[in-house]
Every structure is written in structure tokens, then in C-alpha cells.
mmCIF file of C-alpha atoms and ligand atoms in Angstrom:
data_model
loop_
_atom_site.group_PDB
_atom_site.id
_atom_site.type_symbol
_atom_site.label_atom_id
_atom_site.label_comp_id
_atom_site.label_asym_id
_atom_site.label_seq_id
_atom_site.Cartn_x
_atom_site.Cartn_y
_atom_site.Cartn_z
ATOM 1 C CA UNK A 1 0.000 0.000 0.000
ATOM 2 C CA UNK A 2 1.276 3.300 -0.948
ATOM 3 C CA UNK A 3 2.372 5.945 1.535
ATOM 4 C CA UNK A 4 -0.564 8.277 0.661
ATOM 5 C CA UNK A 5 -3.088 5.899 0.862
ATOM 6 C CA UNK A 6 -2.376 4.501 4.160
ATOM 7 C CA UNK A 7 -1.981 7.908 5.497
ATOM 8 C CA UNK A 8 -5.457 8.625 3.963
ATOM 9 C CA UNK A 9 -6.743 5.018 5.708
ATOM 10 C CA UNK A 10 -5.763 5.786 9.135
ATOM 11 C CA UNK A 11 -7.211 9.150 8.660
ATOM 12 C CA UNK A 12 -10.322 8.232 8.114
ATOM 13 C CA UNK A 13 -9.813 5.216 10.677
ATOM 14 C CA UNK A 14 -9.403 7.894 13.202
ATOM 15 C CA UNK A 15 -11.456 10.204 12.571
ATOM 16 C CA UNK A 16 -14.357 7.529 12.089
ATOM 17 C CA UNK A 17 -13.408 6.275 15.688
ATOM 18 C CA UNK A 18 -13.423 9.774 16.927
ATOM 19 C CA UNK A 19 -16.705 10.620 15.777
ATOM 20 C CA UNK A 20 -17.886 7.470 16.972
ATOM 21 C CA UNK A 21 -16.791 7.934 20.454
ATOM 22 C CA UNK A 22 -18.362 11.600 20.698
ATOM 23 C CA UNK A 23 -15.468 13.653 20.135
ATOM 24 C CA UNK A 24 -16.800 15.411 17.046
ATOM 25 C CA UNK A 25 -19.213 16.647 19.740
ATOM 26 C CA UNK A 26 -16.719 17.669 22.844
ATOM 27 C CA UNK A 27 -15.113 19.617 20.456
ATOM 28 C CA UNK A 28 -17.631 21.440 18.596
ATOM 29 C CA UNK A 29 -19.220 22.535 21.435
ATOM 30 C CA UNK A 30 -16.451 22.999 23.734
ATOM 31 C CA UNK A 31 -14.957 26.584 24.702
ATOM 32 C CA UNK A 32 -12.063 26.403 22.828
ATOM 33 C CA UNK A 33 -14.136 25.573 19.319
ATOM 34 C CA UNK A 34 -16.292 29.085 20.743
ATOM 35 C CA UNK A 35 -13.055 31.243 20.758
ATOM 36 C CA UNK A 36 -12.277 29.875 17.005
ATOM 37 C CA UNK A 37 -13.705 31.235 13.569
ATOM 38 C CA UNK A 38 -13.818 28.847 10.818
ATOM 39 C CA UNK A 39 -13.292 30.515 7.461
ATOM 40 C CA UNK A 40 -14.530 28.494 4.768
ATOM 41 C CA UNK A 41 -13.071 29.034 0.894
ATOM 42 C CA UNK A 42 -14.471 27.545 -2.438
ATOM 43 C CA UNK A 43 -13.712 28.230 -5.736
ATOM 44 C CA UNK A 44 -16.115 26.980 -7.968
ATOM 45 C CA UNK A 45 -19.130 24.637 -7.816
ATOM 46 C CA UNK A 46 -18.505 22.746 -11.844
ATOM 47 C CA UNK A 47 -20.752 23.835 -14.374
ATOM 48 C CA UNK A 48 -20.149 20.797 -15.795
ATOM 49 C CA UNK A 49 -17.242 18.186 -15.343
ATOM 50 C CA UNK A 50 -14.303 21.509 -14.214
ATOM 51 C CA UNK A 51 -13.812 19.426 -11.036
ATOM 52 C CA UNK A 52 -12.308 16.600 -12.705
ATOM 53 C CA UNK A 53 -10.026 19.429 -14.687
ATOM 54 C CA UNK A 54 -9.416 20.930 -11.334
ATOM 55 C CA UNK A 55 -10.452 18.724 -8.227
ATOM 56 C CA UNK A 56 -8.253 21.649 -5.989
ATOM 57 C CA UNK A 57 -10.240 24.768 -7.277
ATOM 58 C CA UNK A 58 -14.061 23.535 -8.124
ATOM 59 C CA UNK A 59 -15.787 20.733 -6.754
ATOM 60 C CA UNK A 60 -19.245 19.243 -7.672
ATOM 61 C CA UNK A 61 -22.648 20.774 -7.374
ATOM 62 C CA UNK A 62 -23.754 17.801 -5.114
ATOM 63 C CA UNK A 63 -20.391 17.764 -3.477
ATOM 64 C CA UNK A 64 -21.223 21.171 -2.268
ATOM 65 C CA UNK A 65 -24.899 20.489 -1.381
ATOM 66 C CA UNK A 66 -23.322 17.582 1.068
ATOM 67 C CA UNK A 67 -21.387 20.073 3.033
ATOM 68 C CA UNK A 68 -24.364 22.494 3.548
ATOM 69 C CA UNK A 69 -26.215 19.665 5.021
ATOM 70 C CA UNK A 70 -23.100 18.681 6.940
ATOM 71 C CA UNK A 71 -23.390 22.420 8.333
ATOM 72 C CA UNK A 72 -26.864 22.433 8.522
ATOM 73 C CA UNK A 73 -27.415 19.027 10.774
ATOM 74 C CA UNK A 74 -24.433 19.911 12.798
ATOM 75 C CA UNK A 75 -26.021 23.347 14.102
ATOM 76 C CA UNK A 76 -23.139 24.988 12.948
ATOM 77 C CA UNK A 77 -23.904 29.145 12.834
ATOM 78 C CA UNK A 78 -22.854 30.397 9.625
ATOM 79 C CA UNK A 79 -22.347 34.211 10.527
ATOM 80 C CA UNK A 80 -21.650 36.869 7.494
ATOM 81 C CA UNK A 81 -17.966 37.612 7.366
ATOM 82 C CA UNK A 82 -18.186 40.684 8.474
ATOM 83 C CA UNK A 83 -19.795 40.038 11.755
ATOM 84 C CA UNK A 84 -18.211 37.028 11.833
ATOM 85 C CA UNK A 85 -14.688 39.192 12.488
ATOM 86 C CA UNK A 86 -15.895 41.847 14.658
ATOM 87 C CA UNK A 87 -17.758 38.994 17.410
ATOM 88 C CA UNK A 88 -14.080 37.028 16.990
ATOM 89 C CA UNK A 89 -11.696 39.637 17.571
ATOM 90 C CA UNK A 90 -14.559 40.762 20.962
ATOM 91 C CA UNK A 91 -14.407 37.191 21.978
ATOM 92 C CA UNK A 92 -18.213 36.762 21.699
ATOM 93 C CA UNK A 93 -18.629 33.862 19.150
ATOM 94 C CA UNK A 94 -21.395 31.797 18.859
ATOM 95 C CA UNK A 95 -20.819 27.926 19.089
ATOM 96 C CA UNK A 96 -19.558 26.499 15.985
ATOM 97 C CA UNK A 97 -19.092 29.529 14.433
ATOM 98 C CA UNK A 98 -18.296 29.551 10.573
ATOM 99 C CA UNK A 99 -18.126 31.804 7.546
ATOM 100 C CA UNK A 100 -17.869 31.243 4.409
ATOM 101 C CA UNK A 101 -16.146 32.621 1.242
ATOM 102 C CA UNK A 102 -16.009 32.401 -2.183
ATOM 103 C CA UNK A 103 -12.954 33.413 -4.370
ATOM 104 C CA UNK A 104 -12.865 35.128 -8.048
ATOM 105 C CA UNK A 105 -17.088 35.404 -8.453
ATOM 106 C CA UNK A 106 -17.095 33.247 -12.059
ATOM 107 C CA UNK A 107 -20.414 32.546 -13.118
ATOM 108 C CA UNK A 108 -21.048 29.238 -11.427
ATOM 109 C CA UNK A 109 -21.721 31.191 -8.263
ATOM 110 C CA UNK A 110 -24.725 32.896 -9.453
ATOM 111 C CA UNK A 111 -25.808 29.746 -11.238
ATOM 112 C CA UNK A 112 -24.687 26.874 -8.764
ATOM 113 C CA UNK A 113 -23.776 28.050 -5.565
ATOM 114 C CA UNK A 114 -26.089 30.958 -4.806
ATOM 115 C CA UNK A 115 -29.725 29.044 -5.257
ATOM 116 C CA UNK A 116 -28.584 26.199 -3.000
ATOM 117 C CA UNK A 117 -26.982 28.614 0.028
ATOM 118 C CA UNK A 118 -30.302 30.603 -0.527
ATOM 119 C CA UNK A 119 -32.086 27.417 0.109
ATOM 120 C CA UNK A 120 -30.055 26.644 3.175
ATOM 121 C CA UNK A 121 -29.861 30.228 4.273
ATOM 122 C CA UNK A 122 -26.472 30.528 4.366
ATOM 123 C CA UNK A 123 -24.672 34.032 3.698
ATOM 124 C CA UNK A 124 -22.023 33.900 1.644
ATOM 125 C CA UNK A 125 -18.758 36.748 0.899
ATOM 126 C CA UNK A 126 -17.758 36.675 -2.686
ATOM 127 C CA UNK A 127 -14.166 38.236 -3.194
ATOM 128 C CA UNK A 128 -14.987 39.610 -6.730
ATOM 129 C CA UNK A 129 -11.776 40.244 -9.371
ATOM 130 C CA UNK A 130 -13.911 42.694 -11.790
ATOM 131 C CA UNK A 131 -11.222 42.645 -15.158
ATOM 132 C CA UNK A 132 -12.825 39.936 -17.176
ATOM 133 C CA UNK A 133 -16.863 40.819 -15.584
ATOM 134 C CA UNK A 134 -16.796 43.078 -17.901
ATOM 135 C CA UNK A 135 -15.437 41.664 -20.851
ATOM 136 C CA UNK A 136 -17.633 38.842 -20.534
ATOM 137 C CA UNK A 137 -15.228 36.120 -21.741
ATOM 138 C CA UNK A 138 -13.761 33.169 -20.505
ATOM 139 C CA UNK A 139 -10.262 33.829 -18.106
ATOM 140 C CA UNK A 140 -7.855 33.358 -20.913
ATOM 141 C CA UNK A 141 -5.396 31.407 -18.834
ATOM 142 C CA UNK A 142 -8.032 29.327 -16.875
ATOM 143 C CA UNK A 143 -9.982 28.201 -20.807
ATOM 144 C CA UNK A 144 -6.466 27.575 -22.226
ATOM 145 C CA UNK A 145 -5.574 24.863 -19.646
ATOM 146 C CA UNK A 146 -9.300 23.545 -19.458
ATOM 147 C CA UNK A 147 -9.310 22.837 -23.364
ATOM 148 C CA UNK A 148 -6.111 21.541 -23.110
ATOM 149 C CA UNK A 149 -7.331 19.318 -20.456
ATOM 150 C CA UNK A 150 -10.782 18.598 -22.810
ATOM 151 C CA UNK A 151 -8.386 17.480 -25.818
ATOM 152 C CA UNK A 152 -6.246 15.139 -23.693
ATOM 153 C CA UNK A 153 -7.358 12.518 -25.650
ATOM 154 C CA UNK A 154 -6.777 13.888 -29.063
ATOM 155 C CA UNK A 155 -3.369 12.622 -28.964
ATOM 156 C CA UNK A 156 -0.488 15.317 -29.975
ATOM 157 C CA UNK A 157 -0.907 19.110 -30.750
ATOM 158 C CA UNK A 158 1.266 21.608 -32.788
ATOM 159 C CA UNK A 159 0.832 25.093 -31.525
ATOM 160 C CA UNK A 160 4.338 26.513 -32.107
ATOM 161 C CA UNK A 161 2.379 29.263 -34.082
ATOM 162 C CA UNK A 162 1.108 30.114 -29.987
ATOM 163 C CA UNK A 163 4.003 29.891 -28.552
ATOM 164 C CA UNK A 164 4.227 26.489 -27.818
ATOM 165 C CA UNK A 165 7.968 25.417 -29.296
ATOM 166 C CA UNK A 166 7.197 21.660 -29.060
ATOM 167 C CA UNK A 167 4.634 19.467 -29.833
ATOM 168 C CA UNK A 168 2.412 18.735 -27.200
ATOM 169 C CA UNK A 169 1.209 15.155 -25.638
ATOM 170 C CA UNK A 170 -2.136 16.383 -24.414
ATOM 171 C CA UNK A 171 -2.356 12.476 -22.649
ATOM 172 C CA UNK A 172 0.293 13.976 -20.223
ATOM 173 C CA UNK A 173 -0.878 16.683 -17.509
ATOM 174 C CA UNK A 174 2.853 17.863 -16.878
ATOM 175 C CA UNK A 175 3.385 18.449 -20.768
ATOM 176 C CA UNK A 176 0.182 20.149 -20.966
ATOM 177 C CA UNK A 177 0.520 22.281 -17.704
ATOM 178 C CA UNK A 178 4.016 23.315 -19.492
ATOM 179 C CA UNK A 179 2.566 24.274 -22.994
ATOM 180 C CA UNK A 180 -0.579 25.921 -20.993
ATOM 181 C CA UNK A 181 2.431 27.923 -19.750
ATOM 182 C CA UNK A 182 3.952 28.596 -22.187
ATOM 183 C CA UNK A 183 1.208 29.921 -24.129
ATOM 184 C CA UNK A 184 0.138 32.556 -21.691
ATOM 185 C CA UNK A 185 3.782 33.850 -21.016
ATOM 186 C CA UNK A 186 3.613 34.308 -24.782
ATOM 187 C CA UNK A 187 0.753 35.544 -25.135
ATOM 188 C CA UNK A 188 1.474 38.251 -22.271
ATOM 189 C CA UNK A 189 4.769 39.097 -24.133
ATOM 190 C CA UNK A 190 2.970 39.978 -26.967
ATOM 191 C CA UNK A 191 0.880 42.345 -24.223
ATOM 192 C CA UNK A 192 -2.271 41.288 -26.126
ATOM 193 C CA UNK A 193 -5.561 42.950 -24.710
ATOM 194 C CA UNK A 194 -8.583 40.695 -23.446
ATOM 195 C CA UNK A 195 -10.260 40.589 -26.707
ATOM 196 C CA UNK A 196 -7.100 39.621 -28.433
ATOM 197 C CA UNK A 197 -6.212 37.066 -25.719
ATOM 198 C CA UNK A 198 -9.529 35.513 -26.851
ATOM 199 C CA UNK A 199 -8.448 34.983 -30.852
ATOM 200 C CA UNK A 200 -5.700 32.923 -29.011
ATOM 201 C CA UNK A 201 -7.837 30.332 -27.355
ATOM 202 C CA UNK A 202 -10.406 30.542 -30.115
ATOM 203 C CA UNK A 203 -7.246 29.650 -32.121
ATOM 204 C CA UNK A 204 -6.241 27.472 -29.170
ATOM 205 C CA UNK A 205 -9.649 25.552 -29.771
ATOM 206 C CA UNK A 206 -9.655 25.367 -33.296
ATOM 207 C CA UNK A 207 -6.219 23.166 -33.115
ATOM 208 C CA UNK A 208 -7.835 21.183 -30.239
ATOM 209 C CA UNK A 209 -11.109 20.381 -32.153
ATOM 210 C CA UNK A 210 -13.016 21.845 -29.025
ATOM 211 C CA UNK A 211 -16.261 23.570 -29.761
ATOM 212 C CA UNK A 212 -15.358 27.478 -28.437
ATOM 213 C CA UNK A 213 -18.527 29.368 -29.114
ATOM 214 C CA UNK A 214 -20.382 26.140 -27.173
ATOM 215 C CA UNK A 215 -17.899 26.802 -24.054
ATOM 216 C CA UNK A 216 -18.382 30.499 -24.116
ATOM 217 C CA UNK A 217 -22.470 30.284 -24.531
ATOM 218 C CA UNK A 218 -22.145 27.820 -21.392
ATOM 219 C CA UNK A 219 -20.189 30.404 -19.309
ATOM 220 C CA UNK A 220 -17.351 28.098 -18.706
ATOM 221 C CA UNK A 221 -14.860 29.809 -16.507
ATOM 222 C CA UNK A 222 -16.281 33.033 -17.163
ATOM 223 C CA UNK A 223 -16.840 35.735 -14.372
ATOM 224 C CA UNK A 224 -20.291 36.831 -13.471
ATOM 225 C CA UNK A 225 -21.487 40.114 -15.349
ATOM 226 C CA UNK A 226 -22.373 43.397 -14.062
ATOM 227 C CA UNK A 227 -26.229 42.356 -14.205
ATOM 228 C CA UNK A 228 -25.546 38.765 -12.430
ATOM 229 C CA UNK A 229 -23.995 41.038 -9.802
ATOM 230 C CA UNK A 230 -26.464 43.407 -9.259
ATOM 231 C CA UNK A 231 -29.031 41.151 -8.614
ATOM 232 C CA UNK A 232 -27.154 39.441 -6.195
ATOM 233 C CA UNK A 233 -25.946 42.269 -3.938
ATOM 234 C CA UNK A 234 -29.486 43.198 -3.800
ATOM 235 C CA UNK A 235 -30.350 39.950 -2.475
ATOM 236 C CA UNK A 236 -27.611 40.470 0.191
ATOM 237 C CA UNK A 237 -24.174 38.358 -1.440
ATOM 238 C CA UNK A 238 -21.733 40.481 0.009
ATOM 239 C CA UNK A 239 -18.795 41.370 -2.729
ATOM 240 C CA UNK A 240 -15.674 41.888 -1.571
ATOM 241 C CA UNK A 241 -12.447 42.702 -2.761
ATOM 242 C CA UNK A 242 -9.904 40.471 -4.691
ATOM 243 C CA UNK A 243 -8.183 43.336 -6.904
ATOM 244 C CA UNK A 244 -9.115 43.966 -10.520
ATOM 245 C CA UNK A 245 -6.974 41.964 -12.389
ATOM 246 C CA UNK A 246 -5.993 39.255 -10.262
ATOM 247 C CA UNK A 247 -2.955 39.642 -9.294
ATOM 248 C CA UNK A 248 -0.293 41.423 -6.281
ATOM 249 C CA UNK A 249 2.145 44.337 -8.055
ATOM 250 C CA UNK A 250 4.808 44.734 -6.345
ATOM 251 C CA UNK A 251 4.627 48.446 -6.330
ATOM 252 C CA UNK A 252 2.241 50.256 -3.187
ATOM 253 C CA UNK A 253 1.046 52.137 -6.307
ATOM 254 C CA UNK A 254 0.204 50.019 -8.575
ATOM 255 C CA UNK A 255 -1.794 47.628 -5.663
ATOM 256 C CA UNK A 256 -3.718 50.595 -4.663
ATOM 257 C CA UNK A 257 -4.659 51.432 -8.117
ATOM 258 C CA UNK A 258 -5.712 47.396 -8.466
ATOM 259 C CA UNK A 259 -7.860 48.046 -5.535
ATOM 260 C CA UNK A 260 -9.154 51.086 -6.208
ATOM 261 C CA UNK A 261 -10.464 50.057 -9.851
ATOM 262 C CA UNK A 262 -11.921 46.864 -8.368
ATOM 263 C CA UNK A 263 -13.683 48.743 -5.376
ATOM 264 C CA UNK A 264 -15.619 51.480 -7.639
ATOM 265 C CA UNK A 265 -16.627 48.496 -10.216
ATOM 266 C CA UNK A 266 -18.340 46.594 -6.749
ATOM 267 C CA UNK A 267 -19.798 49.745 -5.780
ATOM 268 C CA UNK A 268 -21.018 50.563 -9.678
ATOM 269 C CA UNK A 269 -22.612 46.929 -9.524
ATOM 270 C CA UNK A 270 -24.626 48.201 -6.193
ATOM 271 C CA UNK A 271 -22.120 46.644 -3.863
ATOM 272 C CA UNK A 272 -21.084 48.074 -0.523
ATOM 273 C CA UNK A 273 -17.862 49.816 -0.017
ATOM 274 C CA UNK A 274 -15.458 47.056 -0.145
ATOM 275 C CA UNK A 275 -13.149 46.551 2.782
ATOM 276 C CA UNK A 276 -12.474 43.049 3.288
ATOM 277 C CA UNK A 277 -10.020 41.589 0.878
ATOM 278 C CA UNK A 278 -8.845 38.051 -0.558
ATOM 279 C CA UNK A 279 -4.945 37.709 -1.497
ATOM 280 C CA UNK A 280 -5.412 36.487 -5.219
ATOM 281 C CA UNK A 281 -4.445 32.734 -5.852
ATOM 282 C CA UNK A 282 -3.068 33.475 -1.814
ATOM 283 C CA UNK A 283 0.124 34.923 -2.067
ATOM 284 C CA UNK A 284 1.165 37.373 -0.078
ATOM 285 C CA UNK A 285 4.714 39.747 0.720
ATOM 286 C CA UNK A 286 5.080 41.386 4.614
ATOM 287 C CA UNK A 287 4.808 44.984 2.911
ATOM 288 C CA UNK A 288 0.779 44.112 1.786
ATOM 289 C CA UNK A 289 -0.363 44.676 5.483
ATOM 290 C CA UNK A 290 1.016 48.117 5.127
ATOM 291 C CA UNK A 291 -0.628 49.137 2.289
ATOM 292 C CA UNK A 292 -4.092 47.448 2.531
ATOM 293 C CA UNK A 293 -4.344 49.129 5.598
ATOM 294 C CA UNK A 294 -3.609 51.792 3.956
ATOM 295 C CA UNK A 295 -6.355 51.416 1.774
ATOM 296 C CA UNK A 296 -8.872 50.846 4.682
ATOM 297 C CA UNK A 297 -9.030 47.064 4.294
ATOM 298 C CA UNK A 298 -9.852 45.701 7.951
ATOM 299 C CA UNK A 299 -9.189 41.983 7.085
ATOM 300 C CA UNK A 300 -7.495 39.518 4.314
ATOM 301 C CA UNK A 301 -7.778 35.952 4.289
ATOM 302 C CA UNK A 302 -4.691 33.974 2.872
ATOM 303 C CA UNK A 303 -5.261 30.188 1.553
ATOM 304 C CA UNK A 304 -3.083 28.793 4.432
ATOM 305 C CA UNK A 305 -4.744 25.889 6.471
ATOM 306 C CA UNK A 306 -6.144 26.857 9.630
ATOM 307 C CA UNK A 307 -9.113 28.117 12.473
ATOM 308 C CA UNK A 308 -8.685 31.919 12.966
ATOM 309 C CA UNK A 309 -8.677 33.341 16.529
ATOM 310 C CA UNK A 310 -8.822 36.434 18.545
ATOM 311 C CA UNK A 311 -5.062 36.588 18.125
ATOM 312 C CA UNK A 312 -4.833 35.988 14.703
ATOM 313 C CA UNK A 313 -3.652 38.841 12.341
ATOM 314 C CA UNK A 314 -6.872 40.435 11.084
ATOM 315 C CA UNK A 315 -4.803 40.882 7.759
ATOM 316 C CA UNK A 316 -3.605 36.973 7.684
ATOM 317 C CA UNK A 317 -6.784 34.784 8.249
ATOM 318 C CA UNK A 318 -6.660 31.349 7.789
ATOM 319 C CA UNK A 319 -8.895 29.759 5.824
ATOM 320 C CA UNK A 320 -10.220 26.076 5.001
ATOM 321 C CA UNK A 321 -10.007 25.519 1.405
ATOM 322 C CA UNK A 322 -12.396 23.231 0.689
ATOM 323 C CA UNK A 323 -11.671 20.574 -2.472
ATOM 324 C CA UNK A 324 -13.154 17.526 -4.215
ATOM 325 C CA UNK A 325 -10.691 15.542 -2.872
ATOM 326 C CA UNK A 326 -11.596 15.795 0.930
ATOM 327 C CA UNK A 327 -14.242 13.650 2.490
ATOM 328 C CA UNK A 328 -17.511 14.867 3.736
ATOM 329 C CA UNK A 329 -15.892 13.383 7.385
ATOM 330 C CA UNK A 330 -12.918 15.413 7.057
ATOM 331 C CA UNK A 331 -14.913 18.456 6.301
ATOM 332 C CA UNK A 332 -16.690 17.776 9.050
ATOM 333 C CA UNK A 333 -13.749 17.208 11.140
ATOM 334 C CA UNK A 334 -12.334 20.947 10.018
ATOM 335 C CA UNK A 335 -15.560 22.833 10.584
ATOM 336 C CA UNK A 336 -16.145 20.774 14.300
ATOM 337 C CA UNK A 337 -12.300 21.859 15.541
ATOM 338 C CA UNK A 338 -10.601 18.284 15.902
ATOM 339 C CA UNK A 339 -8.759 17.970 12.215
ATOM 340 C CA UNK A 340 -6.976 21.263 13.953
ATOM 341 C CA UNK A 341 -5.417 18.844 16.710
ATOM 342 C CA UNK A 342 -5.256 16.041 13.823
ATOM 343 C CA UNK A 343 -3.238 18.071 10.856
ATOM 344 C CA UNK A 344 0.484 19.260 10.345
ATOM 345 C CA UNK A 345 -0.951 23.249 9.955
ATOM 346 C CA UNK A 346 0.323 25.366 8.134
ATOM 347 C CA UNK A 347 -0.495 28.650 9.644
ATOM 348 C CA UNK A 348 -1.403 32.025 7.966
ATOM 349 C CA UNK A 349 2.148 33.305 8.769
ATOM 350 C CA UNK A 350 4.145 36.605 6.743
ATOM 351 C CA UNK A 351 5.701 34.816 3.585
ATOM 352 C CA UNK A 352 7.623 35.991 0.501
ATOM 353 C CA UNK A 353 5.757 34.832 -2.398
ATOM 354 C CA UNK A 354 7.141 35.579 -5.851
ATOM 355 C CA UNK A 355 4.244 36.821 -8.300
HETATM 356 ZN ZN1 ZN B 1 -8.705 34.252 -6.856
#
């Protein structure tokens, strides 16, 4: 038996034997779960089959629906974000407190996500990036991987003509990662604009034999529009901020000017003044602090593993990333407090990240 797996086996063995002793229940209601915020993060809820593309950053509709009910039968108090902070940093949680997040805003939140947390009544953040809401096209770099991914049966591909110097075995996700790559690094060297960057994977998908206009009428791993927005900030999704264009410049400039162009699009869209923030794709320098606060921003969450508390950094929070790959028991063990004794965690702690 491999390494992983048996890892994996006495995981669940213990955890199994934990819950059926009680101690899912010790903890969760104990006052040491009370003094801890759980900060949920998703990605995506598929569209179609983008889980099996990327089981990390989108996981099933029904996958999803399974850990409301997990939340809902275990009594767990699903607080908005923003109250969730202020009653954690004054030490007047609830029990099983929880909150939960959702990065980037692409269209599968308005059309997945959003009708099955309004049927649970759960209140949900959405860090919003607002670049490609408004040119209502696929994320360049996201669709160029995913078709890649689509064609990995197709056998080999030419695309030196896009940057790709080698022919590509699409059967092989290392050689495709590296020609997904090195299309986009091209592609940015030729400093083409959004609608240009889409020629390329319409290009991109006329060499793959994928069916473009189909994926682009099915808002694949598209961002939600202005209207999709709207409607939901009315209904009380609270947008937050995750900077225009995706991405950390290392210049205090430049990352105020990314978060001042994404704030006024969430307020244009009928959002409120944005001033919790998401670290796009989680990376994060020790200068950031500095200038968020700068900016106003009372709290970021990072991707690192792990239950906030009052003594947390308000501009480092933890979060729980939540992916296909983990079991409904191990999302229950994370939300009830005992994966925290369980895991090797790796703590929202100052890093230097290169862009
Ligand atoms: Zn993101």
C-alpha cells in the first residue's frame, strides 16, 4: 500500500473512531471551538465536469450540497464575514461559528452556488476580481488549460504558431501544464488585450477540435457580469475585494490602483464599499499589510490551512479551502475543531511569495 493511501486510511480510521466515540461533539461545542472562527473558501461549484479538470479549485454541485447539510445538521452558525470578524476579535462567538467565502465570483456562483446557500440560508462573501466581468469572456489562462485538459485525448498538438515550441502530448498533464504555460507567457509578451487574448484560445480551440462558441455560450470559466452582480448584492451576497486583475504588483502604487479600480466596479454593480479583501491565488509579501491598511481594508484571508482566533492577524486569516478531494468526514472534522489537533498546519504566517 502506498504511503498516501495509508496515510489517507488511518485518517479516516481515526477520525471515524473519533466521531464514533463523541469527540466530534466535545469539540464542537467545547470553549475552545467558541473562541475559534472557521473561514470556509471555495472556488467553484462545476458547471459541468471543471472538477475533474481541477479537483483543488471547483468541486461538484452535489459535493457542495453535502457540506451544507453537513453544516446544517451539525447546528453549525454560519455568521456573514463581516460580523463574523468583529464577534471574533470581541471574543463573543457563537458555538460552531463559521463563515464562508467564495474566491474570483465566475459565473457558477450565481448559477450553482447561490440558489442552493439561498435554500439553506447561508450568507455567503464573494471576493470579486472585476477585469474579465466586464469583458464577458472566458479567463484566458483558466480556458487555455481547461481545453487543453478537454483534448487530452486527441493525442499530440502543434501550436508553435502560440508559442508552444514543441509538440504537445495532451495524454500527459505535466506536458500540458508546461505548454498551458507557455502559451500565456507568450501571449502576455505579446501584451495582447482581453479581446485579443480571446483569438488565441479561439485559435487554441480550433487546433484542439473543441467547440469554443459552445464553451463560451455555457459560461465556462467566465466571471459573473455586471447584471448577475447586481441582482445578487441586492439579495444580500456580500462582494468583496480580490483586486481587478488578479494579481499582487509589487509596487504600493500600482496595488492601490488594483484596488481602487476593483472597489468602484463593486460599488457601480450596487455593492457596498469594499473593505475586506482576498490575497489572489493566496500569495502574499510582509509589505501588503502596510498598504491594505492603507487602503482601509480591515481583514485579508490567505489560503493557508487553519481556524482563525482572537489573536490571529486580522490581515492573515486562515482559511479552510475546501476541495473535491476531501471527504464529507474530514470536512466535518475541520468545521467541528478536531482535524486542527489532527493536521500538520500550516499557519497564515508573513511569507515571501514571488508573483
Ligand atoms: Zn482568486
Amino acid at each position: 500500500m502506498a504511503s498516501d493511501q495509508t496515510r489517507r486510511f488511518l485518517r479516516r480510521a481515526a477520525l471515524t473512531l473519533l466521531k464514533d466515540c463523541g469527540a466530534f461533539h466535545l469539540v464542537e461545542g467545547s470553549a475552545w471551538r467558541r473562541q475559534r472562527l472557521v473561514i470556509l473558501c471555495y472556488h467553484g461549484i462545476s458547471l459541468e465536469d471543471e472538477h475533474r479538470w481541477r479537483p483543488y479549485l471547483y468541486i461538484s454541485p452535489e459535493q457542495f450540497e453535502r457540506r451544507l447539510e453537513i453544516l446544517r445538521k451539525g447546528r453549525f452558525r454560519v455568521l456573514p464575514l463581516g460580523e463574523a470578524l468583529e464577534r471574533l476579535y470581541r471574543r463573543d462567538l457563537p458555538e460552531r461559528s463559521v463563515a464562508l467565502t467564495c474566491d474570483d465570483g465566475t459565473y457558477d456562483f450565481y448559477k450553482q452556488a447561490y440558489p442552493r446557500l439561498e435554500q439553506f440560508g447561508i450568507p455567503a462573501t464573494v471576493y470579486l476580481t472585476t477585469y474579465y466581468n466586464a469583458l464577458e469572456l472566458p479567463v484566458f489562462s483558466l480556458i487555455c488549460s481547461y481545453m487543453m485538459w478537454k483534448a487530452r485525448g486527441l493525442g499530440a498538438a502543434e501550436l508553435r504558431e502560440l508559442g508552444v515550441p514543441q509538440p504537445v502530448d495532451l495524454a500527459s498533464t505535466a506536458n500540458r501544464q508546461q505548454a498551458a504555460d507557455q502559451l500565456i507567457a507568450w501571449a502576455d509578451g505579446q501584451e495582447f488585450s482581453g479581446v485579443q487574448k480571446n483569438d488565441v484560445a479561439r485559435r487554441l480551440a480550433e487546433r484542439l477540435k473543441v467547440d469554443y462558441e459552445e464553451l463560451v455560450a455555457k459560461r465556462i470559466l467566465q466571471l459573473m457580469n455586471r447584471c448577475e452582480v447586481k441582482q445578487l448584492a441586492a439579495a444580500g451576497v456580500d462582494f468583496q475585494l480580490h483586486t481587478h486583475r488578479h494579481r499582487m504588483p509589487r509596487s504600493e502604487e500600482l496595488l492601490r490602483q488594483e484596488i481602487a479600480e476593483n472597489r468602484e466596479w463593486i460599488e457601480e454593480a450596487g455593492g457596498k464599499t469594499g473593505r475586506h479583501f482576498c490575497y489572489p491565488s493566496g500569495a502574499y509579501r510582509p509589505e501588503h499589510r502596510d498598504w491594505l491598511a492603507a487602503e482601509g481594508i480591515v481583514s485579508a484571508t490567505t489560503c493557508d490551512t487553519g481556524i482563525a482566533t482572537h489573536k490571529t492577524e486580522p490581515l492573515l486569516l486562515p482559511r479552510l479551502v475546501d476541495t473535491s478531494g476531501r471527504s464529507d468526514l474530514e470536512f466535518e472534522s475541520w468545521v467541528n475543531g478536531i482535524a486542527h489537533f489532527l493536521s500538520s498546519k500550516k499557519r497564515a504566517r508573513l511569507a515571501y511569495v514571488p508573483d
